Every structure is written in structure tokens, then in C-alpha cells.
Amino acid sequence: VNAVPPDPRRRNTRSYDAIMDATIGLLEEVGYQRLSVEAVAARAGVGKTTVYRWWPTKVRLAAEALAVRVEIGPVPSSGDLRSDVRALVEATVYAFTKSLLARALPDMATDLDDDEYARTRLVDWLGPARSGNVRLLFGAAGHSPSVGPIDAGLLLDLICGTVLYRHILGRAASDTMVEQLTALIVDGRPPRAASTGNRDGFGDIADLTAT
Amino acid sequence: VNAVPPDPRRRNTRSYDAIMDATIGLLEEVGYQRLSVEAVAARAGVGKTTVYRWWPTKVRLAAEALAVRVEIGPVPSSGDLRSDVRALVEATVYAFTKSLLARALPDMATDLDDDEYARTRLVDWLGPARSGNVRLLFGAAGHSPSVGPIDAGLLLDLICGTVLYRHILGRAASDTMVEQLTALIVDGRPPRAASTGNRDGFGDIADLTAT
Amino acid sequence: VNAVPPDPRRRNTRSYDAIMDATIGLLEEVGYQRLSVEAVAARAGVGKTTVYRWWPTKVRLAAEALAVRVEIGPVPSSGDLRSDVRALVEATVYAFTKSLLARALPDMATDLDDDEYARTRLVDWLGPARSGNVRLLFGAAGHSPSVGPIDAGLLLDLICGTVLYRHILGRAASDTMVEQLTALIVDGRPPRAASTGNRDGFGDIADLTAT
Amino acid sequence: VNAVPPDPRRRNTRSYDAIMDATIGLLEEVGYQRLSVEAVAARAGVGKTTVYRWWPTKVRLAAEALAVRVEIGPVPSSGDLRSDVRALVEATVYAFTKSLLARALPDMATDLDDDEYARTRLVDWLGPARSGNVRLLFGAAGHSPSVGPIDAGLLLDLICGTVLYRHILGRAASDTMVEQLTALIVDGRPPRAASTGNRDGFGDIADLTAT
DNA sequence: ACTTAACCGAGACGGTACGTCGAGTCTTTCT
DNA sequence: AGAAAGACTCGACGTACCGTCTCGGTTAAGT
């Protein structure tokens, strides 16, 4: 917690890059939880002081590294709404179950709680892709029978949230789920139950009748 | 990493209760991340060994404490579907933004990743409430124009996920959002945009036109 | 610190032997310092309680194990005083640098300090060998020009102490030293300096002139 | 077990002094056996890490503390050989039965076994006093009828060892013993038996006739 | 021969200390 | 003058044993 923040103009570019690279590398290898400032400094060939000078907390370091080193963008629009929405859902599944962000975000949650700045940094980074995707959903929903503008942002969060939540609880995303969400958004149609049950009652009508 | 797990019959009831109480207390006070086995043992008036004997990892300790000390249940059914679904969404908002679970779950995510057992413990605990709520949603969706059984489990995860995701990113849940999700589930109607914008484009059509 | 000492008649012979064997075995393998009651009990296939019941402290356990499991005796007398004394010194060197006693005794020193009973146990055990050796020295010294009885006990302790002390400080015992001590005792002749020096000035005249 | 030992020049003087003082203090109060690194760090107001950084084992910590905080020196020479030797023996009795070294050395023996460095540290520390005393004994023996240089180092170890050994076995040093050792060294005369026996046969002819 | 009290194995318990790791701060050295 | 290097205090980690304490289940002494 530096009372007097350092002068950004005097920042050493080489150190900055090395630290960002080291952070991304360690995030990939060990994840956010097991990421240590100590290891970042060591791998970057930099003193711990230098890291702490610019990033007072671990969460800010990780947030910035993700923002400057990981490319994310909106899914491209093909013109066909259903395909586009399906692609968006699939991209989300990837982003929240396989990508670097997927592994890092849940772990960062608590630290983000305490750090408004880092949260903003992340949200700003997600912004452009989000805007593009929101626009896509807006187009999709525009074709639905509903009248007036829709809250595409909520739809987007709905997709992300659903995928993330299932991931946390250990439920793998299935093709069925992708279709269900796509149909819900494009057609306003509630998800149909799969024809076969699975052992734990997640995503299946089976547990309704069984219980 | 006990090769031979100890015999549960020889467990000391007093210690067990004290440890569970201490864990819940500390989860409430400092959260999962800052929870330490050391502090749990100290508060419970118990040797660290005793904690480690029965719960080899922090995440199992927390998972069990939540399961045995925190009551959760399905929302009661009033007969009116819209009211019931709204109540369910509101309960979810509470559970994932204000309750003890809310504060703990995001932090536990990574550890849960590595610990199938703890994840199962949690899911089993959530099970009964989940079943009740799934049944409620099944009834709700049964009234929608769609034909055949619906995947109520997905709808439930959708609600939980959306609320949780917004919470992680620092978006407070609003009454508007509650209504939007209720309408989506009961009526199959996509969320309407709110009439006024907010500065970051979450939950508002504004950012679509502005960007 | 048993208020009511247990009834020796009911002692389980099998356990007793197993404990003694385990203690000796562990003394040989890891030494007194790293000997743990836990390990003794485990190796003996015996409850910790059983060990603590009969030997309230580690030092008593070790002292008894040495006494009942390690044979020591006086060196045999050949009739030739010089040979006998030399044999005694050599036996002492062995006892205090290579035998089990050698490894255990220095470590037990502190604990013996606090436990009069264990010390007595050890001394009683050493007694017979000691008596025989004292008698041998008495004969030896009787041939020296001094008149009257000599304090053979002191001579014996002198031999033991010198060897032990050098062992503690890491000085290996040499043949020269054996000869020197023999000559001192048999002839009352002070030790001659060796003709060559060694690097640390122990046992050599060199450091006198060099310093 | 530091692969790369830290740079001594960067050592914090205040911490160093505090640790040495704390170590000496605790050695005096509880002895080496019950000395814990934890307690040293706490008393010194220092992190445990700092202690472990510079002294990887307890025995090195104790060895250095003795070396830098406890003054030892050769006994002063008065010119009269018999007095000097008697003073030397008395000083040895003090050193090995009452001084801090006395209480610590036997306990340290095992650990010294495993740690060549610590042993060297101790021997180096004892060195100057040793040299002085060796020189004194050299003078003493020079007056004996023996021809040529004597091994004064052995004589010195003989004194130390005898006193230490009797101390370990719980035999208090007596004035008689001091005289006996003095006579042995100065006159080459074997120890005379005391006129009265004691109960355990140490230092007395009694056990010879009794056994 | 039959009680019955004590010993037995097993191992959980509250503790102390271990030696390690990393966080975040502070100091020294070098360029 | 500022960055690297890294020593510092602090706190938690997970482990090993300590010595005490229940547990049932033998086992052997003394009716």
C-alpha cells in the first residue's frame, strides 16, 4: 500500500514485460491460488520490491497480466442467429472451463471482493468482447416475438454464470446444455429434459420423478 | 493424506462439535480464504492434529461445517407459480450474495477442483433443497407453452449461476433482475432492458447503442 | 509418575521382551536422541501405555535395555600387567567409540542428570566389569614404585573419561594414545609427544612451539 | 540445509546479537536439551526463519553462542608448577560441572557427532585456552624425570575427560580427586586410595576388597 | 472354577516444537 | 538515483512425538 504511487514514466519496460510474462506463465502452470509474488519476481529476474512497487496486491498483478497478455474478443457474427448464439455459448464454455481465465477467475473472487480497482481492471478488459457479444445477443433477441429492447447484458451474464457455476460444482458442460441455452435465448423456449437420466440428477428430469 | 483413515466410531463428539462451531464462526468472521486450520484448532480448544486427523484439507473442513451447521431448504410452495419462482430467485440472491455460503463458495472453488470428495459433500448437502426447487421449477415450466418435461435442473443452475457470476464481478442484484429472471422462466420471455442506463453497461441497453 | 506402581507379577513377559528388543534395535539404528517411545511401542507391537506403565521416562527404558541386553565384562587377566592394561585401554576405546553404549551414553547424560534411579541402574550394570577392571589396575599399580594402595577406580575413570572426551570432540583414538595411557598407568610416565604433528594440535607438541 | 549459504555481510547486527543473547539465556535457564529454536526466536524478537537462515541446526546455534558469549581462558601461571596444575584441575572441575559449558556439552554430544562444522567451531573456541593450558602442562612435565617433550595435549584431555566422565555418572568431584590428578601429572605418581570407603566403590579401594 | 481386577493392544486426545513457505516491508549493494 | 537482491518479521503450514486418556478384550490371582 504505497502512499505515494511511483511515477509511471520512469517504469522500466523490460522489467514490466518480464513480470507480465512471468505472471502469465505461472498462472498457466500453477493457477492463481498457488501463484506467489516471490516466484513471479524470481522468474522475471526482478526484485520483489519492484513487483510490489507497481502492484500492491497479488490480485492486481494477475488482473493486469490477464488484461495485457490474454486476447479475448467477441465471437464473429455469421449472420445466422442460431449459429451465432450457439458459437457464443460454446466460446463461453471454453472460456470458463478451459482457458486461463477459467482457472484464474474463481480463485480471484475473494481477492476481487476486497479490491475495487482490480475488479474494474478486469471488467474493463472484458468490456470490448462483452460489448460485441451483447450486440450479438441483442440481434438475436430482436428476432424473438418480444417487443422493445432486451437486456442483452443479463443474457450474457446468464450464459457465463450458468457455465461457471456448473464448472465449480464439477459438472462438465455437454452439447445438450449448449443446445438448451441456445434455444432458451433464441426461441425463449425452456430447456427440454434429456431423455436419459444421469446418476446425480443434474440436468435431468429423472430426479424429479425419482424423489 | 492418511493412508488408513481413522475409525469414525472413536471420534470424540465434543471435539467434533467444537471444531464445526469454530469453523463456522471463523468462516463468518474472516471468510474461507483467511480461514486457518491453526485458528480453528485454537478456537475449538483442540490440537491441530485432531483437525488434520479427520479433515486432511481445509476445503473438506469447510464443506462439512457448512453441510452440518447451515440449514438450507427449498422455498415453500404457495401455489402461485410466479410468486414461487420469484421467491426462489430472491432466495438464491440471498444465498449467493449475503449468506455464509455466498462468501465461502467462490473462495473454495479452486480447492474444490482438487478435491472430488469435498465437492461431493457439498453437492450432497445442497441436494435436498435442490430437489425441492427443481420440482417447483418443473411445475412452473409445466405451465409454459412448451410441450414435454423440461430440464428444471438447468434452470436452477441458471439462476444460481447468474446471481453468483454478477456477485463475483461486483454487480449487486436488483429487483429488476429478479423480475427479469422470473419472467424468463415463467413466461419464456427474454429480459427487457431497463429504461435507464448505468455507467458500465451491465444490465442496460445503453451500452449497445453507445459503443 | 505413577502414584500406584503396577504389579510386577502380572507383567506380560512377551511384551517385556519385545520392548527390550525394540529399544536395543532402535538404539542401534537411530541412537538415543532420536529414539521415540512411539517407535519402540510400534516396533514391539505394543501399546504406548504398556511402555509408559513400566518405564515412565525414556532414559529408564534405555538404561534397562542396555543393562539386560548388552553384555559387558572385565577384560581377562593374562598375568602380564602391561598387556592387561593395554587390553583394558583398548577395550575402553571400543566401548566408548564403537559400541552401543558409546553412542548412547553421551546422549543420555542430561536425562541421567534428572533421574537418579536410571543412573543407579546403569552404574549397577557397569559394576561387575568395573570391579574386575579395578582389581586389574590395582595389581598393575601395585608394581609401580608408589607405596600403599592406589585409587584404581580413579585410574579406570581416567581411562574412560579420556577416551570419551576425545570421542565427543571428534578425536579418533590412536594406537599412540593407547600406548601413552598404558605407560602412564603402568610406569607413571607422562605421555611422550609424537614425533609428527597433526593439523589441529591435539596430541602433539607441535602446537606448543607453533603458537 | 541451505544449498547457498547467505551472505554474512548482509546480516542484521541487531538480530544477531539478540539471537546470541537469547540462546545463552535459554541455555542457562533450561539447558541445551530443552532449548528450542522457537523459544530462541520468540525471546530474541526475531522470526524463526532468521534463525534457521544462519544456523541450520540447534547445535550450531548453541556452539556459536557459547563461543561468542562465554569467556574462557587459560589459568594464569604463577610460576609454581604444583599450584598451577592444581589451579588448572580446579578450573576444569568448574568448567565441566558448574559452568554453562558443563550443562550444555554432554547434551550436545550426539548432535556434534553429526555436525563436523559445529564441532570445529567449538574446538576452535576452546583452542586459545587449550594452547595456554597445554603450555602450562608442558612446563610442568618438563620438570618430571622423563626425557624429551611430553604430549601435554593428552594430559589436558585426560583431566577434562576424567572430570566430565565422573560428572556424567553423577560422581561429584572432590578435593581428593583434585590432589590425585595434580600428583599424577606433576609427580607421575598414581593416585593413592583414600582412607575411607564410600558406598558405591567409586574412587575407593574399598570395593576391591569388598567385591 | 470363577470372578474380577489389572494388564493388554490400539489409538484418539490436547499439546509443543519442528523445519518450510510465502507475504509484505525494509535495507544494503551495485550500476 | 533507482533497481536488483535479498534479509527481515510474521504467521500458517503439515508432521512427529509427547504423555494422558479412554476403550474393549484378554489374562492371571485369589477366592
PDB file of C-alpha atoms (C1' of nucleotides) in Angstrom, chain C residues 23-37 40 56-66 100-115 118 122, chain D residues 33 106-107 110-111 113-114, chain F residues 17-19:
ATOM      1  CA  THR C  23      14.623 -50.477  22.280  1.00  0.00           C
ATOM      2  CA  ILE C  24      18.008 -52.030  21.614  1.00  0.00           C
ATOM      3  CA  GLY C  25      17.248 -52.233  17.920  1.00  0.00           C
ATOM      4  CA  LEU C  26      16.287 -48.604  17.701  1.00  0.00           C
ATOM      5  CA  LEU C  27      19.225 -47.510  19.837  1.00  0.00           C
ATOM      6  CA  GLU C  28      21.442 -49.212  17.305  1.00  0.00           C
ATOM      7  CA  GLU C  29      19.696 -47.754  14.319  1.00  0.00           C
ATOM      8  CA  VAL C  30      18.936 -44.188  15.297  1.00  0.00           C
ATOM      9  CA  GLY C  31      20.617 -43.582  18.639  1.00  0.00           C
ATOM     10  CA  TYR C  32      19.197 -42.451  21.930  1.00  0.00           C
ATOM     11  CA  GLN C  33      18.371 -38.922  20.946  1.00  0.00           C
ATOM     12  CA  ARG C  34      16.164 -39.932  18.070  1.00  0.00           C
ATOM     13  CA  LEU C  35      14.678 -42.857  19.954  1.00  0.00           C
ATOM     14  CA  SER C  36      10.980 -42.327  20.498  1.00  0.00           C
ATOM     15  CA  VAL C  37       8.693 -44.207  22.798  1.00  0.00           C
ATOM     16  CA  VAL C  40       9.513 -48.534  20.417  1.00  0.00           C
ATOM     17  CA  PRO C  56       7.986 -43.636  32.946  1.00  0.00           C
ATOM     18  CA  THR C  57      10.863 -41.996  31.107  1.00  0.00           C
ATOM     19  CA  LYS C  58      12.877 -42.672  28.036  1.00  0.00           C
ATOM     20  CA  VAL C  59      16.120 -42.776  29.944  1.00  0.00           C
ATOM     21  CA  ARG C  60      14.927 -45.595  32.184  1.00  0.00           C
ATOM     22  CA  LEU C  61      13.780 -47.545  29.202  1.00  0.00           C
ATOM     23  CA  ALA C  62      17.162 -47.192  27.535  1.00  0.00           C
ATOM     24  CA  ALA C  63      19.112 -47.835  30.724  1.00  0.00           C
ATOM     25  CA  GLU C  64      17.260 -51.064  31.361  1.00  0.00           C
ATOM     26  CA  ALA C  65      17.542 -52.220  27.786  1.00  0.00           C
ATOM     27  CA  LEU C  66      21.295 -51.709  27.833  1.00  0.00           C
ATOM     28  CA  LEU C 100      26.140 -49.255  21.522  1.00  0.00           C
ATOM     29  CA  LEU C 101      26.952 -47.794  24.902  1.00  0.00           C
ATOM     30  CA  ALA C 102      29.322 -45.391  23.200  1.00  0.00           C
ATOM     31  CA  ARG C 103      26.600 -43.962  21.056  1.00  0.00           C
ATOM     32  CA  ALA C 104      24.012 -43.880  23.763  1.00  0.00           C
ATOM     33  CA  LEU C 105      25.795 -42.695  26.871  1.00  0.00           C
ATOM     34  CA  PRO C 106      26.654 -39.134  25.888  1.00  0.00           C
ATOM     35  CA  ASP C 107      23.091 -38.538  24.754  1.00  0.00           C
ATOM     36  CA  MET C 108      21.685 -39.943  27.935  1.00  0.00           C
ATOM     37  CA  ALA C 109      23.821 -37.695  30.084  1.00  0.00           C
ATOM     38  CA  THR C 110      21.287 -34.924  30.574  1.00  0.00           C
ATOM     39  CA  ASP C 111      18.402 -37.224  31.228  1.00  0.00           C
ATOM     40  CA  LEU C 112      20.521 -39.170  33.686  1.00  0.00           C
ATOM     41  CA  ASP C 113      21.070 -35.895  35.496  1.00  0.00           C
ATOM     42  CA  ASP C 114      17.389 -35.720  36.306  1.00  0.00           C
ATOM     43  CA  ASP C 115      16.886 -39.365  37.085  1.00  0.00           C
ATOM     44  CA  ALA C 118      18.219 -44.629  35.934  1.00  0.00           C
ATOM     45  CA  LEU C 122      23.398 -48.032  34.732  1.00  0.00           C
TER      46      LEU C 122
ATOM     47  CA  GLN D  33      18.105 -30.378  25.508  1.00  0.00           C
ATOM     48  CA  PRO D 106      27.098 -33.562  27.298  1.00  0.00           C
ATOM     49  CA  ASP D 107      23.719 -32.845  25.727  1.00  0.00           C
ATOM     50  CA  THR D 110      25.139 -36.520  19.827  1.00  0.00           C
ATOM     51  CA  ASP D 111      24.349 -33.552  17.682  1.00  0.00           C
ATOM     52  CA  ASP D 113      28.524 -36.257  16.145  1.00  0.00           C
ATOM     53  CA  ASP D 114      26.509 -35.399  13.073  1.00  0.00           C
TER      54      ASP D 114
ATOM     55  C1'  DC F  17       6.095 -37.304  19.240  1.00  0.00           C
ATOM     56  C1'  DC F  18       4.981 -36.213  23.719  1.00  0.00           C
ATOM     57  C1'  DG F  19       2.491 -38.075  27.784  1.00  0.00           C
TER      58       DG F  19
END
